[in-house]
Short mmCIF file of C-alpha atoms and ligand atoms in Angstrom, two decimals:
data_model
loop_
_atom_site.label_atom_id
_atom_site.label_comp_id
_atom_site.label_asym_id
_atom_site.label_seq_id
_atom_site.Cartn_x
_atom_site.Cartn_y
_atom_site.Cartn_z
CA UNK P 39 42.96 -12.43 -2.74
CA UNK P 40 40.46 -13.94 -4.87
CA UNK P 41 36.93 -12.48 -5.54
CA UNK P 42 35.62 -15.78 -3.56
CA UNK P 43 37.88 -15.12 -0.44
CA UNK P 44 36.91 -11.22 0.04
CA UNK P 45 33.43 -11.79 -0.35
CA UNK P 46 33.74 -15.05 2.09
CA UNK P 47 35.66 -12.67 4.48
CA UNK P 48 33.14 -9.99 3.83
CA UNK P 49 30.21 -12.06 4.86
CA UNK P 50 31.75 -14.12 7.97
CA UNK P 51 32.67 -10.82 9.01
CA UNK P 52 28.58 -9.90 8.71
CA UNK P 53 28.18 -13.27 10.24
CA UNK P 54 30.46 -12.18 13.52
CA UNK P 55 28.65 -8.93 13.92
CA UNK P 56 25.43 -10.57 14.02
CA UNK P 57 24.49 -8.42 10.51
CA UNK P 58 24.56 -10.66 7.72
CA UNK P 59 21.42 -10.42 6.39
CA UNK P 60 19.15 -13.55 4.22
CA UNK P 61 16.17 -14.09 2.16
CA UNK P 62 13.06 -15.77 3.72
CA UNK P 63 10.49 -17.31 1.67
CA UNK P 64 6.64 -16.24 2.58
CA UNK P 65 4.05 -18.71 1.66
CA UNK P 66 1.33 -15.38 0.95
CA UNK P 67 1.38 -11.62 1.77
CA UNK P 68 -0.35 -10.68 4.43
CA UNK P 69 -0.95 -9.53 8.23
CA UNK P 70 -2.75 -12.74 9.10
CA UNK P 71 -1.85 -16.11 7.33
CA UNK P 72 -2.79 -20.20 8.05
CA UNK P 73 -0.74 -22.83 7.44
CA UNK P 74 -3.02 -25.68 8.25
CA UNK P 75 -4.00 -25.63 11.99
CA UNK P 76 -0.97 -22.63 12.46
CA UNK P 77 -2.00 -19.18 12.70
CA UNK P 78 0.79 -16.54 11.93
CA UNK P 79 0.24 -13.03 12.46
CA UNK P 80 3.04 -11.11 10.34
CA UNK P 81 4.30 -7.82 11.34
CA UNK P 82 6.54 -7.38 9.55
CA UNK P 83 4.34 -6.01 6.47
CA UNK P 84 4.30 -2.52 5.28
CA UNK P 85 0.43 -3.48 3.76
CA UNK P 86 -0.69 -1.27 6.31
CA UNK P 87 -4.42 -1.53 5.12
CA UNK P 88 -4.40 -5.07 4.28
CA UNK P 89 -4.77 -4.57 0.75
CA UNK P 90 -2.39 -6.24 -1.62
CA UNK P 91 -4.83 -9.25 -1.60
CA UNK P 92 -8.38 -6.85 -1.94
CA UNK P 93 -10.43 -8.28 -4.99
CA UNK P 94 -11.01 -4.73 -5.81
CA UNK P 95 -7.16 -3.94 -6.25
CA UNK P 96 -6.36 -7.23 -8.46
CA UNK P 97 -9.73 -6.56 -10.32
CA UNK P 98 -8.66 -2.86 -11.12
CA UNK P 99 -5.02 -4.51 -12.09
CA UNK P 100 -6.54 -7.25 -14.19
CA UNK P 101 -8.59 -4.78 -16.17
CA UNK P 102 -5.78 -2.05 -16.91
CA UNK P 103 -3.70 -5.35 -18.10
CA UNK P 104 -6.04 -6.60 -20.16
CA UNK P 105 -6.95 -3.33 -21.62
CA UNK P 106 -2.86 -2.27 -22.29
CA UNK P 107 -0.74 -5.54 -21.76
CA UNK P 108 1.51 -6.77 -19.50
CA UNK P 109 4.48 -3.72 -20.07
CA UNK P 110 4.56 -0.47 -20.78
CA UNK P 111 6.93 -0.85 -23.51
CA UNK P 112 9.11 2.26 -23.56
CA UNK P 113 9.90 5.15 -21.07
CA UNK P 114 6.98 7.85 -20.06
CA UNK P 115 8.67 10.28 -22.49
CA UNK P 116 9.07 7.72 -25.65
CA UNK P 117 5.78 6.31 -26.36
CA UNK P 118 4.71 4.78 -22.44
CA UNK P 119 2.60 7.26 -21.04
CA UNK P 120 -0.98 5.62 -21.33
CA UNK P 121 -4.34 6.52 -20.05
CA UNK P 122 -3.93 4.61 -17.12
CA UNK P 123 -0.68 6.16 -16.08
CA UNK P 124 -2.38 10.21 -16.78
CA UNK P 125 -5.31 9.14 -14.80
CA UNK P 126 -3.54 7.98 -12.20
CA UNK P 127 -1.07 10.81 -11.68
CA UNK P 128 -4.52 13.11 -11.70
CA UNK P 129 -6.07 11.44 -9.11
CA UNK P 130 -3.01 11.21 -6.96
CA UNK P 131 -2.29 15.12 -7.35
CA UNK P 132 -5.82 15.61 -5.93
CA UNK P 133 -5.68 12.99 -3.41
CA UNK P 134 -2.63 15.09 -2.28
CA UNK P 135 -4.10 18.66 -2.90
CA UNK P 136 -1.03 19.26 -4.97
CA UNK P 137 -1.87 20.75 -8.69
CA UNK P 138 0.11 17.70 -10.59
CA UNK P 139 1.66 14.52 -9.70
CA UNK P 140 4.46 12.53 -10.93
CA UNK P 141 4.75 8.58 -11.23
CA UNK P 142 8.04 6.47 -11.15
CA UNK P 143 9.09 3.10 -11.15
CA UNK P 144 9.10 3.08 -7.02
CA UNK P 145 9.56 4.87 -4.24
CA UNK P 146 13.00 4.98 -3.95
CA UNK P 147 13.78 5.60 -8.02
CA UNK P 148 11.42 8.25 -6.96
CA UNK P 149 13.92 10.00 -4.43
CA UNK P 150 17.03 9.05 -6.42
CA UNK P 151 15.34 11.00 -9.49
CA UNK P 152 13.82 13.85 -7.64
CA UNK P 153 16.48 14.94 -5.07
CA UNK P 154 19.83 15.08 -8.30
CA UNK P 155 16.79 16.93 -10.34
CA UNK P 156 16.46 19.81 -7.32
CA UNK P 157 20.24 20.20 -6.12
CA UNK P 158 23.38 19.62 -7.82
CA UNK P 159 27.41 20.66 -7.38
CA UNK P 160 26.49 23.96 -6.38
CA UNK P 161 23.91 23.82 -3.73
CA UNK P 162 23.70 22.20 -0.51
CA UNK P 163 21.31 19.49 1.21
CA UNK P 164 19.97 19.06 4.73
CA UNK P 165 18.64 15.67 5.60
CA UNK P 166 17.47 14.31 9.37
CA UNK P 167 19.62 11.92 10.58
CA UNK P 168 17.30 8.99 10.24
CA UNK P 169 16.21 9.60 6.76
CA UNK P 170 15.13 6.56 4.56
CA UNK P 171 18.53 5.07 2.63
CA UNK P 172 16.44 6.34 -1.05
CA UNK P 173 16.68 9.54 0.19
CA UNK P 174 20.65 9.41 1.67
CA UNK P 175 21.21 7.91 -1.88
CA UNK P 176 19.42 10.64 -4.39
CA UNK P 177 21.13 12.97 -1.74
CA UNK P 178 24.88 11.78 -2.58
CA UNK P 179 24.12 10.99 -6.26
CA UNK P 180 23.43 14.42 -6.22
CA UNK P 181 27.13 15.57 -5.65
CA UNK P 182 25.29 18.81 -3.65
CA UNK P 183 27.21 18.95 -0.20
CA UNK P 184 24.82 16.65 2.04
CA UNK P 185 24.69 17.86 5.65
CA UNK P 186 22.57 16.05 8.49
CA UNK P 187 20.42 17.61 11.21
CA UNK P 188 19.47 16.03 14.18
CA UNK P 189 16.39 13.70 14.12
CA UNK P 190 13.58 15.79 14.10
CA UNK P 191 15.52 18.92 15.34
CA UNK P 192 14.01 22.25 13.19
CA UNK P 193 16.91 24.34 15.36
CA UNK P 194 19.36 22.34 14.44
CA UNK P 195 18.21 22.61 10.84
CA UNK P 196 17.85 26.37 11.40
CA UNK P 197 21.35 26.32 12.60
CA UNK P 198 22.85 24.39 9.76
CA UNK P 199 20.58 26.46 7.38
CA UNK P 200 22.08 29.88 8.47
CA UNK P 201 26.00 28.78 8.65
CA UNK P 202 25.36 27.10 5.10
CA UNK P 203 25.64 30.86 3.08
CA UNK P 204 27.46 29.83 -0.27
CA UNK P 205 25.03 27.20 -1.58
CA UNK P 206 22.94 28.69 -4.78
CA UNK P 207 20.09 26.27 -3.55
CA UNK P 208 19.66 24.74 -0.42
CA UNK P 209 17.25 21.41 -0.28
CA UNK P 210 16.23 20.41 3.27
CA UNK P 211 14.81 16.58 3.15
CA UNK P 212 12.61 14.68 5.83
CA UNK P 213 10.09 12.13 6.43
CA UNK P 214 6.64 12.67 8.03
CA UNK P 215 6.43 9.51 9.79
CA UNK P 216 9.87 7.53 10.17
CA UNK P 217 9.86 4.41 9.02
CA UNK P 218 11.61 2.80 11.87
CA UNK P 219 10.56 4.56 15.14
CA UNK P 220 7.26 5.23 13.92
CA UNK P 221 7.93 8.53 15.42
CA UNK P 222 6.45 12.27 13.60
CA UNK P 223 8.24 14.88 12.10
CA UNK P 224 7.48 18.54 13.45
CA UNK P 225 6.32 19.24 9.88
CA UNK P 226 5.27 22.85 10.92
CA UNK P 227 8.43 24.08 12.62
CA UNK P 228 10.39 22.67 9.76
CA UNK P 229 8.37 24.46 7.22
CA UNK P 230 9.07 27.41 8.96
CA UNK P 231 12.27 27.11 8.79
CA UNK P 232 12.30 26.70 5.24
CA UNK P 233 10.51 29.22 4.47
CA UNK P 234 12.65 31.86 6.89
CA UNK P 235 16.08 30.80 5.23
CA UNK P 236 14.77 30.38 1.81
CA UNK P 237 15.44 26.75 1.36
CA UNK P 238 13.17 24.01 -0.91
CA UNK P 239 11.37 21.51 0.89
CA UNK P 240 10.90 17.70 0.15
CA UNK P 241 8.85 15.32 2.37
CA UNK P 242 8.95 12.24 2.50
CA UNK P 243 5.25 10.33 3.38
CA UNK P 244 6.26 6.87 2.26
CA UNK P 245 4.82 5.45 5.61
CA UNK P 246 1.73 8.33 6.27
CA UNK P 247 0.18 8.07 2.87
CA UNK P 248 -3.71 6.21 2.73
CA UNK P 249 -2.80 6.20 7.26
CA UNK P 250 -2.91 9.86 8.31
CA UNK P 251 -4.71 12.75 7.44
CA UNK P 252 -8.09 13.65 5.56
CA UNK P 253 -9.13 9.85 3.87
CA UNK P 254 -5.07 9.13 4.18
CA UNK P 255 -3.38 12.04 2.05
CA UNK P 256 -0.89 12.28 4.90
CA UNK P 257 0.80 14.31 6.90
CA UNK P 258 1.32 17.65 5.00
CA UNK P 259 -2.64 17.56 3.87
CA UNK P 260 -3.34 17.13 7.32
CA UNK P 261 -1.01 20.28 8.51
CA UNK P 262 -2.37 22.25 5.35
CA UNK P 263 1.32 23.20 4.63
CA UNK P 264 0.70 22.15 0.89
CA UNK P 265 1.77 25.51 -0.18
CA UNK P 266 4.92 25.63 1.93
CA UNK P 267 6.08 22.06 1.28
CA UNK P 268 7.54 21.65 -2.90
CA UNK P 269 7.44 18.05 -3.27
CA UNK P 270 4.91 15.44 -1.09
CA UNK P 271 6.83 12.20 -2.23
CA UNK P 272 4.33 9.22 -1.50
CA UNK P 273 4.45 5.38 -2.34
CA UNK P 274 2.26 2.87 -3.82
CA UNK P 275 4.32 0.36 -2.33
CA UNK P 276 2.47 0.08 1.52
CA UNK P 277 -0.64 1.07 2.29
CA UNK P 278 -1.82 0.98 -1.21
CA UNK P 279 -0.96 -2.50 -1.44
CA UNK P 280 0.65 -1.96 -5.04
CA UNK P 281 3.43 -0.27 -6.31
CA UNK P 282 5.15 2.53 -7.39
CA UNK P 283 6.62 5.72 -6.44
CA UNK P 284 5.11 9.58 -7.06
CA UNK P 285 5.25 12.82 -5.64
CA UNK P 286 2.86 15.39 -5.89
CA UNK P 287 4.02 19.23 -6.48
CA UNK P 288 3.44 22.37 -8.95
CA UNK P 289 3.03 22.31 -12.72
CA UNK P 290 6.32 23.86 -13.07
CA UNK P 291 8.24 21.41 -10.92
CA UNK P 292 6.42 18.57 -12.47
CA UNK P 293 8.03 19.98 -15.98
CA UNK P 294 11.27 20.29 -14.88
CA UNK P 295 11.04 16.57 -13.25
CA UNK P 296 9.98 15.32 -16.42
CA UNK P 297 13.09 16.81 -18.14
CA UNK P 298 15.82 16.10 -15.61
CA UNK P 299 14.86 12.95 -13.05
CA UNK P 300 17.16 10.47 -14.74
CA UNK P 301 15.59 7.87 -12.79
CA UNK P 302 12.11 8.25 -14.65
CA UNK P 303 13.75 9.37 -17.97
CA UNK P 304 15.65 6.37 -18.64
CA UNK P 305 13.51 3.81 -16.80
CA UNK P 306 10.14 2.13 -18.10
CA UNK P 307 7.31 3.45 -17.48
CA UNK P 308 4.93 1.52 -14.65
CA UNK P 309 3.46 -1.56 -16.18
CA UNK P 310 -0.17 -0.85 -16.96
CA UNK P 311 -1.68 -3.42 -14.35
CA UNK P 312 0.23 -1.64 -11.71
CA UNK P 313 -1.18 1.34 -12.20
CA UNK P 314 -4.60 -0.02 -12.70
CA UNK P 315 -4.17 -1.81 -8.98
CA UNK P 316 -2.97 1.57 -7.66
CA UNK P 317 -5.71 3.94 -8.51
CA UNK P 318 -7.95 0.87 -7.19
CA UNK P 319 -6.23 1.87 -4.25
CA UNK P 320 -7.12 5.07 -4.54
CA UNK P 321 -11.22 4.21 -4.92
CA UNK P 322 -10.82 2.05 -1.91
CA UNK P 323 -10.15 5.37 0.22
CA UNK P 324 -12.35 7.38 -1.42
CA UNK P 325 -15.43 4.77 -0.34
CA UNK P 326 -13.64 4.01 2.66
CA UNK P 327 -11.70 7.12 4.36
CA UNK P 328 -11.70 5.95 7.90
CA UNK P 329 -8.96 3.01 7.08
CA UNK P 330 -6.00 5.28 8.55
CA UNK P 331 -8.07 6.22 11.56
CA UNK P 332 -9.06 3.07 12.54
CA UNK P 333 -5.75 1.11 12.16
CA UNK P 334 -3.88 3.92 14.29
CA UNK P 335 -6.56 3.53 17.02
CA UNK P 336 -5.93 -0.03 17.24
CA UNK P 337 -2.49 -0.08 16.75
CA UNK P 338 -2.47 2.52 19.58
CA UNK P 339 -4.25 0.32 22.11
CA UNK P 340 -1.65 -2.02 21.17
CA UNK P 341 1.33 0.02 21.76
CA UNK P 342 -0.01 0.85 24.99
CA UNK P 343 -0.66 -2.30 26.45
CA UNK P 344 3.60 -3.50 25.50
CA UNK P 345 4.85 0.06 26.89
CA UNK P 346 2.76 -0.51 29.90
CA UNK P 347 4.26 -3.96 30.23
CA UNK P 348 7.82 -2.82 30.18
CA UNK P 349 9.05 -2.50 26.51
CA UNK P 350 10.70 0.35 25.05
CA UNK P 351 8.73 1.63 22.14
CA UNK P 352 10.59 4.56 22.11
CA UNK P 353 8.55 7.98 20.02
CA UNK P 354 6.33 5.75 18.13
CA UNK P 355 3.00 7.53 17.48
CA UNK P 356 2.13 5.95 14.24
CA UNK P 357 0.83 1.80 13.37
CA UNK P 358 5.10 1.37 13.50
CA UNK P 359 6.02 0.18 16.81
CA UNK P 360 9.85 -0.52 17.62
CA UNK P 361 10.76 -2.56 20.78
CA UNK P 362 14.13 -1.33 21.32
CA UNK P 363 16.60 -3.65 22.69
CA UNK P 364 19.58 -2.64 22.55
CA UNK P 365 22.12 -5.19 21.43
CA UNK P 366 21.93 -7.27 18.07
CA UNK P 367 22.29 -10.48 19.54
CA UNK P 368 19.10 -9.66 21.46
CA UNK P 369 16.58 -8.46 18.88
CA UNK P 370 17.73 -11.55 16.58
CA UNK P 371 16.92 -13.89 19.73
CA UNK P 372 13.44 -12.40 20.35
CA UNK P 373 12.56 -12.66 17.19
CA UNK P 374 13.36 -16.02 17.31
CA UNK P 375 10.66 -16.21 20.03
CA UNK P 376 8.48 -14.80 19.15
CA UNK P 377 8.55 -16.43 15.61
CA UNK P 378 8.11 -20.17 17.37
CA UNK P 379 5.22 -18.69 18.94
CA UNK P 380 3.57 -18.34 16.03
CA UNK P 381 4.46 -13.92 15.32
CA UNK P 382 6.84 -12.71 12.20
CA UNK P 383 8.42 -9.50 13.49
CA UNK P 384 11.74 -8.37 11.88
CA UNK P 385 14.95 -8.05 13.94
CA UNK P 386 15.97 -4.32 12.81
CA UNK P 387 19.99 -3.77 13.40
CA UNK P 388 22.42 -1.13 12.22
CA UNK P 389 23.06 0.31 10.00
CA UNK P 390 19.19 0.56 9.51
CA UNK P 391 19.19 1.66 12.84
CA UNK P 392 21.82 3.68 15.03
CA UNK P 393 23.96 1.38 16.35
CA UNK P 394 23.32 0.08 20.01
CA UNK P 395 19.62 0.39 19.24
CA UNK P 396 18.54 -3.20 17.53
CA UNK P 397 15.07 -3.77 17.65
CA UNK P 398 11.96 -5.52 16.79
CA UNK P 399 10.07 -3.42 14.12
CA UNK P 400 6.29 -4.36 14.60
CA UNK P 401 4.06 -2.91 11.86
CA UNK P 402 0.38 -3.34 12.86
CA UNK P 403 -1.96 -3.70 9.59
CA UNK P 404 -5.83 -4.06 9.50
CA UNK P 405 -5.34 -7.28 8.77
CA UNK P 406 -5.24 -7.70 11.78
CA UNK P 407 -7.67 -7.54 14.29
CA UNK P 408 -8.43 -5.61 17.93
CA UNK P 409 -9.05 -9.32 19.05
CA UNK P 410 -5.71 -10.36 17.07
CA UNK P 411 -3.75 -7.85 18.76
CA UNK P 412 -4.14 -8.50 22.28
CA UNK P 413 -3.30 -12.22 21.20
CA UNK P 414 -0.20 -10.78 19.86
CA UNK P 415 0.44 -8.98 22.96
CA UNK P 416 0.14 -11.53 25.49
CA UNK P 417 2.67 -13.54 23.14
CA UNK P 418 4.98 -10.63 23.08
CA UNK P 419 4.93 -9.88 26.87
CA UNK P 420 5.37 -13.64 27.17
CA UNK P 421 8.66 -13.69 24.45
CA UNK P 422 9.98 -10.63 26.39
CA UNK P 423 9.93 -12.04 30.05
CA UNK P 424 11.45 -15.55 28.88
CA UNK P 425 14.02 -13.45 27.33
CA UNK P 426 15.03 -11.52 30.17
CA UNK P 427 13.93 -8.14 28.57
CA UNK P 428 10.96 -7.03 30.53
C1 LIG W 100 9.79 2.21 1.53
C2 LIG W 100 10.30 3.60 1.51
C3 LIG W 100 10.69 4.20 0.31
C4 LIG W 100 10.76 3.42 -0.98
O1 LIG W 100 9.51 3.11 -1.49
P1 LIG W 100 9.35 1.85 -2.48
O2 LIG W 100 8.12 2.15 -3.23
O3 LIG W 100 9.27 0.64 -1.61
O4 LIG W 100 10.57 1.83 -3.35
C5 LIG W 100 11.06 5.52 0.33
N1 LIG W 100 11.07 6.21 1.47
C6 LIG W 100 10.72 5.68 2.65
C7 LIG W 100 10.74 6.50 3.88
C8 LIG W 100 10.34 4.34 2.71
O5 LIG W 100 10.02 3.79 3.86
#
């Protein structure tokens, strides 16, 4: 077989299954956009604050480029670390109540650096079932045995933890909100798990950081389990409307990250203007630390009114929202309807999700408005009943 005919059999086989994925083309980011007369409201955005297009991000951006240039130049450890990249790493360490912080390239070069630094050959891993793919991946380029625990199950962790003897280190992994059930980790039981058996803990607040707790530091600032959790991986990706990965943690840990996470060693550092854009991030929740409470208010009212009208939104208890279908074929048609009516909403399918539960991923963003969302709603309910769903 040629290269051409298995990857034309590969993808018609995608094609069959309903799975082959395809690149779209997006006229601006955003929650809300206008095309002429057409409205669009996009949910399909992880800007959960609406504010990858704030003046005050591109201003801060604009300055740290024009002060250090468009790249970085070398790795942090060669000659990349600037002032914008220090001050930025000691903001986000307090932002997190951690004592340091560390910034990569993104998120997920954050997870494949971190998790191989912590646990190697001899030590084992315990991720939930529905962890993010960045953290599946640092977990099997780790080569530490990788075992799963049921989604948001601290006995089942407990359970794996005890039976798992052998390991010199034992790494348990999880996310504080999931990223595609919107649902909440028990952050507390799983702590206390940890800390019972021993193990290292790494949390994952990709999708709670600048939404939930104290002006948006997340999930484990909320809980106060700062102490008890060793590395509060965040993003600058979503709600900060930038990008970039970090994690907060101890001095120590922050040392030995510096020395061993091959994904920030041998990697450029973050180009100055995205740095600059992040910490403008970072002053916009200072001034401004009701965003996360206000966009999970309305995207509760939201959530609501689509349960109450018959959808499945499954655990969701965050500004994600699944509709859960069922069957690919499904999601991809209601997305279809729901895009002629004027809404962008992903059709999510396995193997992002279990399979048999295909859904609509709706990501509610301040963009868009209490007014907005009932809008959105009535569309949805609308999409639903013409589809035969509700
Ligand atoms: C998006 C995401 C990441 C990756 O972050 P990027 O900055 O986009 O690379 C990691 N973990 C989770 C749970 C995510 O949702």
């Amino acid at each position: 077989m040629t290269t051409q005919d298995w990857i034309e059999n590969g993808l018609s086989e995608l094609r069959a299954l309903g799975m082959e994925r395809t690149l779209r083309q997006f006229q601006a980011v955003g929650g809300k956009t206008r095309d002429g007369a057409h409205e669009t409201l996009n949910f399909s955005s992880n800007d959960y604050l609406g504010l990858a297009r704030s003046g005050k991000l591109a201003a801060a951006g604009a300055a740290a480029l024009k002060s250090y240039g468009a790249g970085a130049a070398s790795s942090r450890l060669v000659c990349g670390t600037l002032p914008c990249h220090a001050e930025l790493e000691r903001r986000l360490a307090a932002f997190k109540g951690y004592p340091e912080a560390l910034v990569f390239g993104s998120g997920y070069m954050a997870n494949l650096g971190v998790i191989p630094a912590l646990a190697g050959r001899s030590d084992a891993i315990f991720a939930d079932k529905l962890a993010h793919a960045s953290l599946v991946d640092g977990a099997i380029l780790s080569r530490a045995e990788l075992k799963r625990f049921r989604h948001n199950d601290p006995r089942h962790l407990s359970e794996l933890l005890a039976s798992e003897q052998q390991a010199r280190r034992r790494l348990v992994i999880t996310e504080s909100v999931f990223s595609m059930d919107g649902d909440l980790a028990p952050l507390e039981e799983i702590a206390e798990a940890c800390s019972r058996h021993g193990a290292m803990l790494l949390v994952d607040e990709a999708h709670a950081t600048g939404i939930f707790g104290p002006g948006g530091s997340g999930m484990v600032r909320e809980l106060k389990l700062e102490s008890r959790v060793d590395i509060s991986m965040g993003t600058m990706s979503k709600a900060f409307g930038a990008y970039g990965g970090f994690v907060a943690c101890s001095a120590p840990l922050r040392a030995w990250l510096v020395n061993r996470a091959r994904s920030f060693i041998f990697s450029t550092a973050l180009p100055p203007a995205v740095a600059g854009a992040a910490a403008g991030a970072l002053d916009t929740l200072e001034s401004n630390p009701g965003l996360g409470r206000e966009l999970l208010q309305r995207a509760q009212a939201f959530r609501l009114r689509l349960k109450e009208a018959g959808f499945n939104t499954g655990v969701s208890a965050s500004q994600i929202i699944p509709l859960i279908v069922g069957k690919n074929a499904r999601a991809l048609a209601l997305a279809e309807r729901l895009g002629a009516s004027g809404i962008i909403a992903v059709a999510i399918r396995p193997p992002t999700v279990p399979e048999g539960t295909a859904r609509i991923r709706l990501s509610v963003t301040l963009d868009h408005s209490p007014r907005d969302l009932e809008n959105a709603a009535d569309r949805i309910i609308d999409a639903g009943y013409k589809e035969g769903l509700l």
